[in-house]
Short mmCIF file of C-alpha atoms in Angstrom, two decimals:
data_model
loop_
_atom_site.label_atom_id
_atom_site.label_comp_id
_atom_site.label_asym_id
_atom_site.label_seq_id
_atom_site.Cartn_x
_atom_site.Cartn_y
_atom_site.Cartn_z
CA MET A 205 -11.29 -1.74 7.96
CA ASN A 206 -7.87 -0.27 8.74
CA VAL A 207 -6.29 1.39 5.71
CA ILE A 208 -2.84 2.91 5.34
CA LEU A 209 -2.84 5.41 2.49
CA ALA A 210 0.77 6.02 1.50
CA VAL A 211 1.25 9.09 -0.68
CA SER A 212 4.53 9.46 -2.56
CA GLY A 213 5.76 12.51 -4.44
CA GLY A 214 3.85 12.58 -7.70
CA ILE A 215 1.65 15.41 -8.92
CA ALA A 216 -1.31 12.99 -8.69
CA ALA A 217 -1.00 13.29 -4.90
CA TYR A 218 -3.78 15.88 -5.01
CA LYS A 219 -6.21 13.10 -6.01
CA THR A 220 -5.66 11.32 -2.70
CA LEU A 221 -7.66 13.90 -0.73
CA PRO A 222 -10.99 12.85 -2.31
CA LEU A 223 -9.88 9.23 -1.91
CA THR A 224 -9.25 9.83 1.80
CA SER A 225 -12.67 11.42 2.17
CA ALA A 226 -14.36 8.53 0.35
CA LEU A 227 -12.61 5.97 2.55
CA THR A 228 -13.77 7.64 5.76
CA LYS A 229 -17.33 7.92 4.42
CA VAL A 230 -17.54 4.15 3.92
CA GLY A 231 -16.35 3.60 7.49
CA CYS A 232 -12.65 2.93 7.04
CA ASP A 233 -10.10 3.96 9.68
CA VAL A 234 -7.41 5.68 7.62
CA GLN A 235 -3.79 6.41 8.47
CA VAL A 236 -2.04 8.66 5.93
CA VAL A 237 1.70 8.51 5.35
CA LEU A 238 3.37 11.26 3.31
CA THR A 239 6.87 10.85 1.95
CA LYS A 240 9.31 13.78 1.97
CA HIS A 241 8.62 14.46 -1.70
CA ALA A 242 4.85 14.14 -1.22
CA ARG A 243 5.00 16.98 1.29
CA GLU A 244 6.12 19.22 -1.57
CA MET A 245 2.81 18.41 -3.31
CA VAL A 246 0.23 18.33 -0.49
CA MET A 247 -0.11 19.52 3.10
CA PRO A 248 -0.80 17.23 6.09
CA LEU A 249 -3.64 19.26 7.65
CA PRO A 250 -6.43 18.32 5.20
CA TYR A 251 -5.67 14.62 5.69
CA GLU A 252 -5.62 15.00 9.46
CA THR A 253 -8.96 16.81 9.37
CA LEU A 254 -10.54 14.06 7.27
CA THR A 255 -9.12 11.11 9.20
CA SER A 256 -8.82 12.52 12.75
CA ARG A 257 -5.34 11.01 12.74
CA LYS A 258 -1.98 12.73 12.68
CA VAL A 259 -0.22 12.21 9.35
CA ILE A 260 3.07 10.34 9.59
CA LEU A 261 5.81 12.32 7.88
CA ASP A 262 9.14 11.00 9.06
CA MET A 263 10.86 7.98 10.51
CA PHE A 264 12.35 9.95 13.37
CA GLU A 265 9.79 12.63 14.25
CA PRO A 266 10.77 14.28 17.56
CA GLN A 267 7.15 14.27 18.77
CA ALA A 268 6.30 10.80 17.52
CA GLU A 269 3.86 8.97 19.76
CA ASP A 270 5.13 5.55 18.70
CA VAL A 271 8.81 5.01 18.01
CA LEU A 272 7.95 1.63 16.48
CA ALA A 273 5.14 2.94 14.31
CA HIS A 274 6.52 1.30 11.17
CA ILE A 275 6.18 -2.10 12.87
CA ASN A 276 2.97 -1.53 14.80
CA LEU A 277 1.14 0.04 11.86
CA ALA A 278 2.20 -2.87 9.67
CA ARG A 279 0.39 -5.14 12.15
CA TRP A 280 -2.61 -2.78 12.43
CA ALA A 281 -3.34 -2.37 8.72
CA ASP A 282 -5.82 -4.52 6.82
CA VAL A 283 -4.57 -3.07 3.55
CA VAL A 284 -1.83 -0.67 2.42
CA VAL A 285 -2.40 1.52 -0.63
CA VAL A 286 0.48 3.36 -2.29
CA ALA A 287 -1.08 6.13 -4.38
CA PRO A 288 0.40 7.72 -6.29
CA ALA A 289 3.29 5.29 -6.56
CA THR A 290 6.26 7.01 -8.20
CA ALA A 291 9.03 5.22 -10.07
CA ASN A 292 11.21 5.89 -7.03
CA ILE A 293 9.04 4.17 -4.42
CA ILE A 294 8.33 1.26 -6.80
CA ALA A 295 12.10 0.80 -7.23
CA LYS A 296 12.59 0.84 -3.46
CA MET A 297 9.87 -1.80 -3.04
CA ALA A 298 11.38 -4.00 -5.73
CA HIS A 299 14.90 -3.87 -4.27
CA GLY A 300 14.09 -3.88 -0.57
CA ILE A 301 15.46 -0.40 0.15
CA ALA A 302 14.36 0.99 3.53
CA ASP A 303 15.60 4.56 3.88
CA ASP A 304 12.45 6.37 5.06
CA PHE A 305 9.26 5.64 6.99
CA LEU A 306 7.21 4.37 4.04
CA SER A 307 9.82 2.06 2.54
CA THR A 308 10.56 0.65 6.00
CA LEU A 309 6.85 0.14 6.69
CA LEU A 310 6.43 -1.70 3.40
CA LEU A 311 9.21 -4.14 4.32
CA ALA A 312 7.53 -4.84 7.66
CA TYR A 313 4.07 -5.33 6.11
CA GLY A 314 2.82 -8.68 4.82
CA GLY A 315 -0.87 -8.09 4.02
CA PRO A 316 -2.81 -6.95 0.95
CA LEU A 317 -0.88 -4.26 -0.91
CA LEU A 318 -2.32 -2.06 -3.67
CA VAL A 319 0.03 0.03 -5.80
CA ALA A 320 -1.24 2.78 -8.12
CA PRO A 321 1.61 3.95 -10.38
CA ALA A 322 1.55 7.53 -11.68
CA MET A 323 4.33 9.18 -13.67
CA ASN A 324 5.45 10.42 -17.08
CA ASP A 325 4.72 7.87 -19.80
CA GLN A 326 8.40 7.40 -20.72
CA MET A 327 9.28 6.83 -17.06
CA TYR A 328 6.44 4.33 -16.75
CA LEU A 329 7.39 2.44 -19.92
CA HIS A 330 11.12 2.41 -19.14
CA PRO A 331 12.37 -1.20 -18.88
CA ALA A 332 13.65 -0.61 -15.34
CA THR A 333 10.25 0.59 -14.11
CA GLN A 334 8.42 -2.21 -15.90
CA ALA A 335 10.81 -4.78 -14.40
CA ASN A 336 10.28 -3.32 -10.92
CA ILE A 337 6.50 -3.41 -11.31
CA GLU A 338 6.68 -7.02 -12.47
CA THR A 339 8.85 -7.88 -9.45
CA ILE A 340 6.48 -6.44 -6.84
CA ALA A 341 3.49 -7.98 -8.65
CA GLN A 342 5.13 -11.41 -8.48
CA ARG A 343 5.56 -10.89 -4.74
CA GLY A 344 1.82 -10.31 -4.34
CA ALA A 345 1.22 -6.59 -4.84
CA GLU A 346 -1.93 -5.74 -6.80
CA ILE A 347 -1.04 -3.20 -9.48
CA LEU A 348 -3.76 -0.63 -10.14
CA ALA A 349 -2.59 0.12 -13.65
CA PRO A 350 -2.40 3.74 -14.79
CA VAL A 351 -4.51 4.89 -17.71
CA GLU A 352 -3.79 6.89 -20.83
CA GLY A 353 -4.55 10.60 -20.66
CA GLN A 354 -3.24 14.13 -20.35
CA LEU A 355 -0.19 14.06 -18.08
CA ALA A 356 1.26 16.83 -15.93
CA CYS A 357 4.14 17.20 -18.38
CA HIS A 358 1.63 18.28 -21.06
CA THR A 359 1.94 15.09 -23.05
CA VAL A 360 -0.64 12.38 -23.66
CA GLY A 361 0.30 8.84 -22.73
CA VAL A 362 0.02 6.00 -20.24
CA GLY A 363 0.90 7.11 -16.74
CA LYS A 364 -2.18 8.86 -15.36
CA MET A 365 -3.13 7.49 -11.94
CA MET A 366 -6.30 5.45 -11.70
CA GLU A 367 -9.25 7.61 -10.58
CA PRO A 368 -9.99 7.74 -6.82
CA GLU A 369 -13.39 6.06 -7.17
CA ASP A 370 -11.78 3.07 -8.91
CA ILE A 371 -9.03 2.86 -6.29
CA LEU A 372 -11.76 2.89 -3.62
CA LYS A 373 -13.47 -0.07 -5.29
CA ALA A 374 -10.18 -1.99 -5.32
CA ILE A 375 -9.62 -1.25 -1.63
CA LEU A 376 -13.13 -2.38 -0.65
CA ALA A 377 -12.69 -5.55 -2.70
CA THR A 378 -9.78 -6.61 -0.52
CA ALA A 379 -11.90 -6.24 2.64
CA MET A 380 -14.89 -8.36 1.66
CA PRO A 381 -14.73 -11.98 2.85
CA LYS A 382 -15.14 -14.22 -0.20
CA THR A 383 -18.23 -15.87 1.28
CA MET A 384 -20.08 -15.90 -2.05
CA THR A 385 -17.50 -17.85 -4.00
CA GLY A 386 -19.34 -20.34 -6.19
CA LYS A 387 -22.60 -18.38 -6.12
CA ARG A 388 -24.13 -16.50 -9.04
CA ILE A 389 -25.93 -13.23 -8.34
CA LEU A 390 -28.19 -11.43 -10.81
CA VAL A 391 -28.52 -7.66 -10.30
CA SER A 392 -30.60 -5.13 -12.21
CA ALA A 393 -29.88 -1.41 -12.22
CA GLY A 394 -30.96 1.91 -13.65
CA PRO A 395 -34.09 3.13 -15.41
CA THR A 396 -35.87 1.88 -18.49
CA GLN A 397 -36.86 4.00 -21.47
CA GLU A 398 -40.20 3.59 -23.24
CA GLN A 399 -40.08 5.06 -26.73
CA VAL A 400 -42.83 7.47 -27.80
CA ASP A 401 -41.36 8.33 -31.20
CA PRO A 402 -37.81 8.45 -32.67
CA VAL A 403 -36.82 11.36 -30.39
CA ARG A 404 -38.91 11.01 -27.21
CA TYR A 405 -39.29 8.47 -24.44
CA LEU A 406 -40.75 7.98 -20.96
CA THR A 407 -38.32 7.29 -18.13
CA ASN A 408 -37.50 8.13 -14.48
CA HIS A 409 -34.69 9.60 -12.38
CA SER A 410 -32.88 6.36 -11.50
CA SER A 411 -29.11 6.79 -11.90
CA GLY A 412 -28.18 3.11 -11.53
CA LYS A 413 -25.67 3.92 -8.75
CA MET A 414 -27.30 1.61 -6.19
CA GLY A 415 -27.51 -1.37 -8.51
CA TYR A 416 -23.96 -0.90 -9.75
CA ALA A 417 -22.70 -0.69 -6.17
CA ILE A 418 -24.55 -3.92 -5.31
CA ALA A 419 -23.07 -5.70 -8.33
CA GLN A 420 -19.58 -4.57 -7.29
CA ALA A 421 -20.13 -5.64 -3.67
CA ALA A 422 -21.29 -9.09 -4.81
CA LYS A 423 -18.18 -9.43 -6.96
CA ASN A 424 -16.05 -8.28 -4.02
CA ALA A 425 -17.61 -11.11 -1.98
CA GLY A 426 -16.47 -13.64 -4.58
CA ALA A 427 -19.72 -14.10 -6.52
CA ASP A 428 -20.11 -14.57 -10.25
CA VAL A 429 -22.22 -11.51 -11.11
CA ILE A 430 -24.55 -10.69 -13.98
CA LEU A 431 -25.63 -7.05 -14.18
CA VAL A 432 -28.63 -6.11 -16.31
CA SER A 433 -28.46 -2.35 -16.78
CA GLY A 434 -30.79 0.24 -18.20
CA PRO A 435 -29.39 3.40 -19.85
CA VAL A 436 -27.06 5.06 -17.32
CA HIS A 437 -24.02 7.33 -17.32
CA LEU A 438 -21.83 4.81 -15.53
CA ASP A 439 -18.94 2.72 -16.83
CA PRO A 440 -19.54 -1.05 -16.90
CA PRO A 441 -17.90 -2.59 -13.80
CA PRO A 442 -14.73 -4.50 -14.77
CA GLY A 443 -14.98 -8.25 -14.40
CA ILE A 444 -18.79 -8.25 -14.31
CA LYS A 445 -20.92 -9.50 -17.20
CA THR A 446 -23.13 -6.54 -18.10
CA ILE A 447 -26.24 -6.88 -20.26
CA PRO A 448 -27.50 -3.51 -21.54
CA ILE A 449 -31.26 -3.06 -21.99
CA ILE A 450 -33.54 -0.19 -22.95
CA SER A 451 -37.20 -0.96 -22.25
CA THR A 452 -39.05 -2.75 -19.47
CA ARG A 453 -39.82 -5.60 -21.84
CA ASP A 454 -36.09 -5.85 -22.61
CA LEU A 455 -35.45 -6.01 -18.87
CA GLU A 456 -38.05 -8.73 -18.36
CA LYS A 457 -36.54 -10.86 -21.13
CA ALA A 458 -32.98 -10.51 -19.79
CA ILE A 459 -33.98 -11.20 -16.18
CA THR A 460 -36.19 -14.24 -16.85
CA GLU A 461 -33.57 -15.78 -19.15
CA ALA A 462 -30.72 -15.35 -16.66
CA PHE A 463 -32.53 -16.06 -13.40
CA GLU A 464 -32.75 -19.84 -13.82
CA THR A 465 -28.99 -20.31 -13.33
CA CYS A 466 -28.64 -17.74 -10.52
CA ASP A 467 -28.82 -18.13 -6.76
CA ALA A 468 -30.30 -14.68 -6.15
CA LEU A 469 -31.88 -11.76 -7.96
CA ILE A 470 -31.49 -8.27 -6.53
CA MET A 471 -33.94 -6.10 -8.45
CA ALA A 472 -32.53 -2.60 -7.99
CA ALA A 473 -33.67 -1.34 -11.40
CA ALA A 474 -36.55 1.12 -11.70
CA PRO A 475 -38.61 -0.14 -14.67
CA SER A 476 -41.40 1.98 -16.09
CA ASP A 477 -44.83 0.70 -15.13
CA TYR A 478 -46.37 1.96 -18.37
CA ARG A 479 -45.36 2.46 -22.01
CA PRO A 480 -47.03 4.28 -24.89
CA ALA A 481 -49.84 2.20 -26.36
CA VAL A 482 -48.66 3.05 -29.87
CA TYR A 483 -45.12 3.82 -31.05
CA LEU A 484 -44.98 6.54 -33.68
CA ASP A 485 -42.55 5.83 -36.53
CA ASN A 486 -42.17 9.54 -37.24
CA LYS A 487 -41.56 12.45 -34.90
CA MET A 488 -44.73 13.73 -33.34
CA LYS A 489 -45.27 17.35 -34.43
CA LYS A 490 -46.39 20.05 -32.06
CA GLY A 491 -50.04 21.02 -32.50
CA GLU A 492 -52.19 23.89 -31.28
CA GLU A 493 -54.13 21.87 -28.69
CA ASP A 494 -53.21 19.88 -25.59
CA LEU A 495 -52.03 16.34 -26.25
CA SER A 496 -53.21 13.13 -24.61
CA LEU A 497 -50.87 10.15 -24.70
CA ALA A 498 -52.43 6.71 -24.35
CA LEU A 499 -50.43 4.33 -22.13
CA THR A 500 -50.55 0.58 -21.62
CA ARG A 501 -49.33 -1.48 -18.68
CA ASN A 502 -45.84 -2.96 -18.79
CA PRO A 503 -45.15 -6.51 -17.57
CA ASP A 504 -44.61 -6.97 -13.81
CA ILE A 505 -41.13 -8.47 -13.74
CA LEU A 506 -41.00 -9.52 -10.09
CA SER A 507 -44.37 -11.27 -10.41
CA ALA A 508 -43.07 -13.16 -13.44
CA VAL A 509 -39.90 -14.19 -11.60
CA LYS A 510 -41.99 -15.30 -8.60
CA GLU A 511 -43.62 -17.93 -10.83
CA ILE A 512 -40.30 -19.51 -11.86
CA LYS A 513 -38.44 -19.09 -8.57
CA LYS A 514 -37.03 -22.28 -7.02
CA PRO A 515 -36.91 -22.96 -3.26
CA HIS A 516 -33.15 -22.36 -2.99
CA GLN A 517 -33.27 -19.00 -4.78
CA VAL A 518 -33.43 -15.61 -3.05
CA LEU A 519 -35.49 -12.75 -4.45
CA VAL A 520 -34.81 -9.18 -3.31
CA GLY A 521 -36.78 -6.11 -4.37
CA PHE A 522 -36.64 -2.36 -3.87
CA ALA A 523 -39.45 0.04 -3.04
CA ALA A 524 -38.92 3.74 -3.77
CA GLU A 525 -41.81 5.52 -2.12
CA SER A 526 -42.85 9.08 -1.28
CA GLN A 527 -45.32 8.21 1.49
CA ASN A 528 -46.27 5.31 3.78
CA VAL A 529 -42.87 3.84 2.94
CA GLU A 530 -42.88 0.89 5.33
CA GLY A 531 -46.52 -0.01 4.69
CA TYR A 532 -46.17 -0.06 0.91
CA ALA A 533 -42.92 -2.04 1.21
CA GLN A 534 -44.57 -4.66 3.44
CA ASP A 535 -47.37 -5.06 0.91
CA LYS A 536 -44.95 -5.39 -2.02
CA LEU A 537 -42.88 -7.96 -0.11
CA LYS A 538 -45.94 -10.20 0.28
CA ARG A 539 -47.45 -9.69 -3.19
CA LYS A 540 -44.21 -10.36 -5.04
CA GLY A 541 -43.09 -13.30 -2.91
CA LEU A 542 -39.86 -11.56 -1.93
CA ASP A 543 -37.36 -12.79 0.63
CA MET A 544 -36.29 -9.22 1.41
CA ILE A 545 -37.17 -5.69 0.37
CA ILE A 546 -35.17 -2.48 0.63
CA ALA A 547 -37.40 0.58 0.92
CA ASN A 548 -36.43 4.23 0.79
CA ASP A 549 -38.22 7.56 0.97
CA ILE A 550 -37.41 9.38 -2.27
CA THR A 551 -38.42 12.70 -0.69
CA ALA A 552 -35.73 12.43 2.02
CA ALA A 553 -32.87 14.93 1.83
CA ASN A 554 -29.60 13.73 0.27
CA ALA A 555 -30.87 10.22 -0.42
CA GLY A 556 -32.41 8.21 -3.21
CA PHE A 557 -32.16 8.86 -6.94
CA GLY A 558 -28.89 10.33 -8.18
CA HIS A 559 -27.24 10.69 -4.78
CA ASP A 560 -24.15 8.87 -3.51
CA VAL A 561 -25.82 8.09 -0.17
CA ASN A 562 -29.09 6.46 0.79
CA THR A 563 -31.29 5.89 3.83
CA VAL A 564 -33.26 2.65 3.76
CA THR A 565 -35.54 0.35 5.71
CA VAL A 566 -34.88 -3.37 5.24
CA ILE A 567 -37.68 -5.88 5.75
CA ASP A 568 -37.45 -9.66 5.37
CA ARG A 569 -40.03 -12.45 5.09
CA ALA A 570 -39.65 -13.31 8.74
CA GLY A 571 -41.00 -9.86 9.61
CA GLN A 572 -37.74 -8.33 10.81
CA VAL A 573 -37.67 -4.58 10.15
CA ASP A 574 -34.36 -2.70 10.27
CA HIS A 575 -34.04 1.06 9.83
CA TRP A 576 -30.50 1.58 8.58
CA PRO A 577 -28.81 4.97 9.03
CA THR A 578 -27.80 7.14 6.08
CA MET A 579 -24.64 5.77 4.49
CA SER A 580 -22.81 5.71 1.19
CA LYS A 581 -24.29 3.47 -1.48
CA ASP A 582 -21.03 1.47 -1.58
CA ARG A 583 -21.28 0.74 2.14
CA LEU A 584 -24.99 0.04 1.88
CA ALA A 585 -24.37 -2.37 -0.99
CA ALA A 586 -21.87 -4.34 1.10
CA GLN A 587 -24.42 -4.67 3.91
CA ILE A 588 -27.15 -5.75 1.48
CA ILE A 589 -24.86 -8.44 0.09
CA GLU A 590 -24.12 -9.67 3.63
CA ARG A 591 -27.87 -10.04 4.23
CA VAL A 592 -28.41 -11.82 0.91
CA ASP A 593 -25.57 -14.21 1.72
CA LYS A 594 -27.20 -14.93 5.08
CA LEU A 595 -30.54 -15.64 3.40
CA LEU A 596 -28.88 -18.00 0.93
CA ASN A 597 -27.15 -19.88 3.74
CA GLU A 598 -30.42 -20.15 5.68
CA LYS A 599 -32.15 -21.69 2.67
CA LYS A 600 -29.26 -24.07 2.13
CA SER A 601 -29.55 -25.34 5.72
CA LEU A 602 -33.29 -26.09 5.42
#
């Protein structure tokens, strides 16, 4: 995916360095453009190091490799992102002014355009700025609305640029072909908690990041998505129906109720296999001796779903293992009646629970085994959704 990241002269320009890094990590080819005012905020070298591309600074650079870069880059780009977008550049876009490289490029460009305003709250709310934003939105620009927060001018108001991770999601959404339009995908994410007493519970290290990334990727592909989420420290994805749960039995109830109307279930959650046999109404007090806690088996959710699964539905599971990863995954694939399983070694460095990257082995019912390289969970989620879409299409053609 070819991305032009256009940085104009707002103090929020510093946030575009982590955005640039995130874009390259998910495999995007990024060309950064800095306006004259942006160069007062940030230096070109960090962007060039991250992208391996020379930053474009001026319309008439003496050493420019391409004298028609504003035209040729407009043809090259799959998406242009203006972040931060100052009141000045928004006004230029609204009125067709072309007096520097960026404004000229924007006139020559006709593809997906994302604009992330960032400025003082009074400047943002001024009728002229609001009219200009409305104008470019009517022409097709997607406005990544600023949020309320502490601004650089030491006031609190609306004008803070959307966070880089949310801008990244918006960029990736423009790239995904809408091949899942009309399909409903059910995704589970995160851990479960099994209460011991009013202050204690049993759980695991699942962060929910993989499941949330899969839900977002499915939405990006045009699907209607239902996300069933255990307790996590993640914001609910916008535009996705999210059902919060606590225990494994809560998860089973939510999944079995929703699955009937869905085309696929991607079970990325990490439910607890056991729960305390008895819940204590009052806090357990510390004694002098060792304590034994009696546990009872939780329901096997995938086995329950297997019994109600229809021929057209796709069932995908995960296997987080610390040894014999492929062997255990193959066994789980068969026992649970899965169409595909994603297995990962939780002992591998920089992968698995809590990390932003993962290294997985993907196995399907036909016996195909693919060892995917380490990649970001966002990129991995997009590839998983592509495989699920393929499986759905294969079933439809039978």
